[in-house]
C-alpha cells in the first residue's frame, strides 16, 4: 500500500508570491490534515479536510487555505508569502470513519513534507 | 499555539542505555501518541494509547497513558544507533483529528 505522498518536496519562493502544495492520502483514507513545522513553533495544526469539507481549523491567518477533491487528494495554498512562512509543511491522512471514536481507525499517517523557503 | 510540555529537549546517551521521556498537559486528552521523525521525513507513529492507565509495548518501546489523562511517557530500552532522531508526543481529543504536539526530544547516541 503506497504511503502519503506530497509534492513538491522542495520549493523556493519570494515574499508576496503565492504557493500551492499537494497531498495524496493513502488509498481509502478520507481525512487529510495539514501541519506546519518550524524550529520555533514546532508542529502546528493548520486544518483538516474530510469528504471535501473543512472539518477543523487551527489558528492561522486567512492567507492559509486548503481544499479537498472527490478522490481525497488535498491542496493547501498560502497567499502573499511572508518570510515567517518558511517551514516544513506536512500532511497526514487517516481513515476516520464516522462514529469510530478514538481507535486505530483514526491513526494519522504523515507524508514526507514539502520544505518551503521564502526569500 | 498550544503545545504539550515534553522533556527532556535533548538526550545524549551511550549505545545500550535505556531512555525515558515524558509529556504533560494542563488539559485532558483522549488519545496519546508517540512519533519519531528522521531528518527530511515526516513523523512516523510508534505507539498509540487509547485508555487512561494503558501500558503498551512495541518491541523495545514502552509507553503509558497517565491515569489523569494529562500525561504520558515513552521508554526505549537498550538503545541502538537507529534510535537516533526526534521523538514527539501528541495528544488528540475525542471527535477531533487535530493533533497537539510536544516540542520534541532529540536523541543522540554515542557508539
Coordinates of C-alpha atoms in Angstrom, one line a residue:
Chain A
X1 CA 0.0 0.0 0.0
X2 CA 1.5 3.3 -1.0
X3 CA 2.1 5.9 1.7
X4 CA 1.1 9.5 1.8
X5 CA 2.8 11.5 -1.0
X6 CA 3.5 15.2 -1.1
X7 CA 4.6 17.3 -4.0
X8 CA 6.7 19.2 -4.5
X9 CA 9.3 18.1 -1.9
X10 CA 11.2 21.4 -2.0
X11 CA 10.1 24.9 -3.0
X12 CA 11.7 28.3 -3.0
X13 CA 9.5 31.4 -3.3
X14 CA 9.9 35.1 -2.7
X15 CA 7.9 37.3 -0.4
X16 CA 4.5 38.3 -1.8
X17 CA 4.1 35.3 -4.0
X18 CA 1.6 32.5 -3.5
X19 CA 2.2 28.8 -3.4
X20 CA 0.1 25.6 -3.7
X21 CA 1.2 22.3 -2.1
X22 CA -0.4 18.9 -2.9
X23 CA -1.0 15.9 -0.8
X24 CA -2.2 12.4 -1.9
X25 CA -3.5 10.3 1.0
X26 CA -3.2 6.6 1.5
X27 CA -5.8 4.8 -0.7
X28 CA -9.1 4.6 1.1
X29 CA -8.3 7.4 3.6
X30 CA -10.8 10.2 3.6
X31 CA -9.3 12.6 6.1
X32 CA -6.4 14.9 5.3
X33 CA -4.8 17.2 7.9
X34 CA -2.1 19.8 7.3
X35 CA 0.6 20.8 9.8
X36 CA 3.3 23.5 9.7
X37 CA 6.6 22.6 11.3
X38 CA 9.1 25.3 12.3
X39 CA 12.1 25.2 14.7
X40 CA 10.5 28.0 16.8
X41 CA 6.8 26.9 17.0
X42 CA 7.2 23.1 16.4
X43 CA 4.3 21.2 14.8
X44 CA 1.2 23.3 14.5
X45 CA -2.2 22.2 13.1
X46 CA -3.4 24.1 10.1
X47 CA -6.7 22.5 9.1
X48 CA -8.4 19.1 8.3
X49 CA -10.5 18.1 5.4
X50 CA -12.9 15.2 5.2
X51 CA -15.2 14.4 2.3
X52 CA -14.2 17.7 0.6
X53 CA -15.2 19.8 3.6
X54 CA -13.1 21.6 6.1
X55 CA -13.8 19.9 9.4
X56 CA -11.3 21.6 11.7
X57 CA -9.2 24.7 11.6
X58 CA -6.2 25.9 13.5
X59 CA -5.1 29.4 14.4
X60 CA -3.6 30.5 11.2
X61 CA -4.4 33.7 9.2
X62 CA -6.7 33.6 6.2
X63 CA -3.7 33.6 3.9
X64 CA -3.6 29.8 4.5
X65 CA -6.3 27.9 2.8
X66 CA -7.0 24.5 1.5
X67 CA -9.3 22.2 -0.3
X68 CA -10.0 18.6 -0.9
X69 CA -11.1 16.8 -4.1
X70 CA -13.5 14.0 -4.6
X71 CA -10.6 11.5 -4.7
X72 CA -9.5 12.7 -1.2
X73 CA -6.4 14.5 -2.6
X74 CA -5.8 17.8 -0.9
X75 CA -4.1 21.0 -1.7
X76 CA -3.1 23.9 0.6
X77 CA -2.5 27.4 -0.6
X78 CA -0.6 30.2 1.0
X79 CA -1.0 33.6 -0.5
X80 CA 1.1 36.7 0.0
X81 CA 4.0 34.8 1.4
X82 CA 6.0 36.1 4.3
X83 CA 9.5 35.2 5.5
X84 CA 7.9 33.5 8.5
X85 CA 6.1 31.1 6.3
X86 CA 9.3 29.2 5.7
X87 CA 8.7 25.8 7.1
X88 CA 8.2 22.1 6.5
X89 CA 4.5 21.6 5.6
X90 CA 3.3 18.1 6.5
X91 CA 0.1 16.4 5.6
X92 CA -1.4 13.4 7.4
X93 CA -4.1 11.1 6.2
X94 CA -6.4 8.8 8.2
X95 CA -9.4 6.6 7.5
X96 CA -11.6 8.4 10.1
X97 CA -14.9 6.6 9.7
X98 CA -17.9 8.4 11.3
X99 CA -18.5 7.4 14.9
X100 CA -15.2 5.5 15.2
X101 CA -14.3 7.3 18.3
X102 CA -10.7 7.1 19.4
X103 CA -9.2 4.0 17.8
X104 CA -6.7 2.7 15.3
X105 CA -9.1 3.8 12.5
X106 CA -8.3 7.4 13.3
X107 CA -4.5 6.9 13.3
X108 CA -2.8 9.5 11.2
X109 CA 0.0 8.7 8.8
X110 CA 2.3 11.5 7.7
X111 CA 3.8 12.3 4.4
X112 CA 7.5 13.3 3.9
X113 CA 6.5 17.0 3.8
X114 CA 7.2 20.0 1.5
X115 CA 10.1 22.2 2.5
X116 CA 9.1 25.8 1.7
X117 CA 11.7 28.5 1.7
X118 CA 10.6 32.1 1.4
X119 CA 13.3 34.6 0.4
Chain B
X1 CA -0.3 27.8 19.5
X2 CA -0.9 25.2 22.2
X3 CA 1.8 22.6 22.8
X4 CA 2.4 19.8 25.2
X5 CA 5.3 20.1 27.6
X6 CA 7.8 17.5 26.5
X7 CA 11.0 16.8 28.3
X8 CA 13.9 16.5 28.1
X9 CA 14.5 18.6 25.0
X10 CA 17.6 16.6 24.1
X11 CA 19.4 13.5 25.3
X12 CA 23.0 12.3 24.7
X13 CA 23.4 8.6 25.7
X14 CA 25.6 5.7 25.1
X15 CA 24.5 2.8 22.9
X16 CA 22.8 0.2 25.0
X17 CA 21.4 2.6 27.6
X18 CA 17.7 3.0 28.4
X19 CA 15.9 6.2 27.5
X20 CA 12.9 7.8 29.1
X21 CA 11.0 10.9 28.0
X22 CA 7.6 12.3 29.1
X23 CA 4.9 14.7 28.1
X24 CA 2.5 16.7 30.3
X25 CA -0.5 18.8 29.6
X26 CA -2.7 21.2 31.5
X27 CA -5.8 19.7 29.8
X28 CA -7.1 16.2 29.2
X29 CA -6.6 14.2 26.0
X30 CA -8.4 11.1 25.0
X31 CA -5.5 9.7 23.0
X32 CA -1.8 10.0 23.4
X33 CA 0.6 9.2 20.6
X34 CA 4.3 8.9 20.2
X35 CA 6.0 9.7 16.9
X36 CA 9.6 9.5 15.7
X37 CA 10.9 11.9 13.0
X38 CA 14.1 11.3 11.0
X39 CA 15.8 14.1 9.0
X40 CA 13.9 15.0 5.8
X41 CA 10.9 12.8 6.7
X42 CA 7.5 13.1 8.3
X43 CA 6.8 11.8 11.7
X44 CA 6.2 8.0 12.0
X45 CA 3.8 6.6 14.5
X46 CA 5.5 4.4 17.2
X47 CA 2.8 3.8 19.8
X48 CA -0.9 4.9 20.2
X49 CA -2.6 4.9 23.6
X50 CA -6.4 5.0 23.9
X51 CA -7.2 4.4 27.5
X52 CA -6.1 6.1 30.8
X53 CA -3.6 3.9 32.6
X54 CA -2.9 1.9 29.4
X55 CA 0.6 0.5 29.1
X56 CA 1.6 -0.6 25.6
X57 CA 4.8 -2.0 24.2
X58 CA 6.2 -2.1 20.6
X59 CA 9.4 -4.0 20.7
X60 CA 11.9 -2.2 22.8
X61 CA 9.5 0.7 23.2
X62 CA 7.0 1.1 26.1
X63 CA 4.6 3.9 26.6
X64 CA 1.9 4.7 29.2
X65 CA -1.2 6.8 29.2
X66 CA -1.4 8.6 32.5
X67 CA -4.3 8.0 34.8
X68 CA -5.2 11.7 34.9
X69 CA -5.2 11.7 31.0
X70 CA -2.8 14.7 31.2
X71 CA 0.5 12.9 30.7
X72 CA 2.3 10.1 29.0
X73 CA 5.8 8.7 29.0
X74 CA 7.9 6.7 26.5
X75 CA 10.7 4.4 27.4
X76 CA 13.3 2.9 25.0
X77 CA 15.3 0.0 26.3
X78 CA 18.8 -1.0 25.1
X79 CA 19.2 1.9 22.6
X80 CA 20.7 1.2 19.3
X81 CA 22.1 3.6 16.6
X82 CA 18.9 3.6 14.6
X83 CA 17.0 5.1 17.5
X84 CA 18.6 8.4 16.8
X85 CA 16.1 11.0 15.8
X86 CA 13.5 13.4 17.2
X87 CA 10.6 11.9 19.3
X88 CA 7.3 13.7 19.6
X89 CA 4.4 13.1 21.8
X90 CA 1.0 14.2 20.6
X91 CA -2.4 14.4 22.2
X92 CA -5.8 14.1 20.5
X93 CA -9.2 14.9 21.8
X94 CA -12.4 13.0 21.3
X95 CA -14.0 13.6 17.9
X96 CA -11.2 15.7 16.5
X97 CA -8.4 14.8 14.1
X98 CA -6.3 17.7 15.3
X99 CA -3.1 16.6 17.0
X100 CA -1.4 18.8 19.6
X101 CA 2.3 18.1 19.7
X102 CA 5.1 18.4 22.2
X103 CA 8.3 20.3 21.3
X104 CA 10.2 17.1 20.7
X105 CA 13.1 15.2 22.3
X106 CA 16.2 14.9 20.2
X107 CA 18.0 11.7 20.9
X108 CA 21.7 11.3 20.1
X109 CA 23.6 8.1 20.7
X110 CA 27.3 7.8 21.1
X111 CA 28.6 4.5 19.8

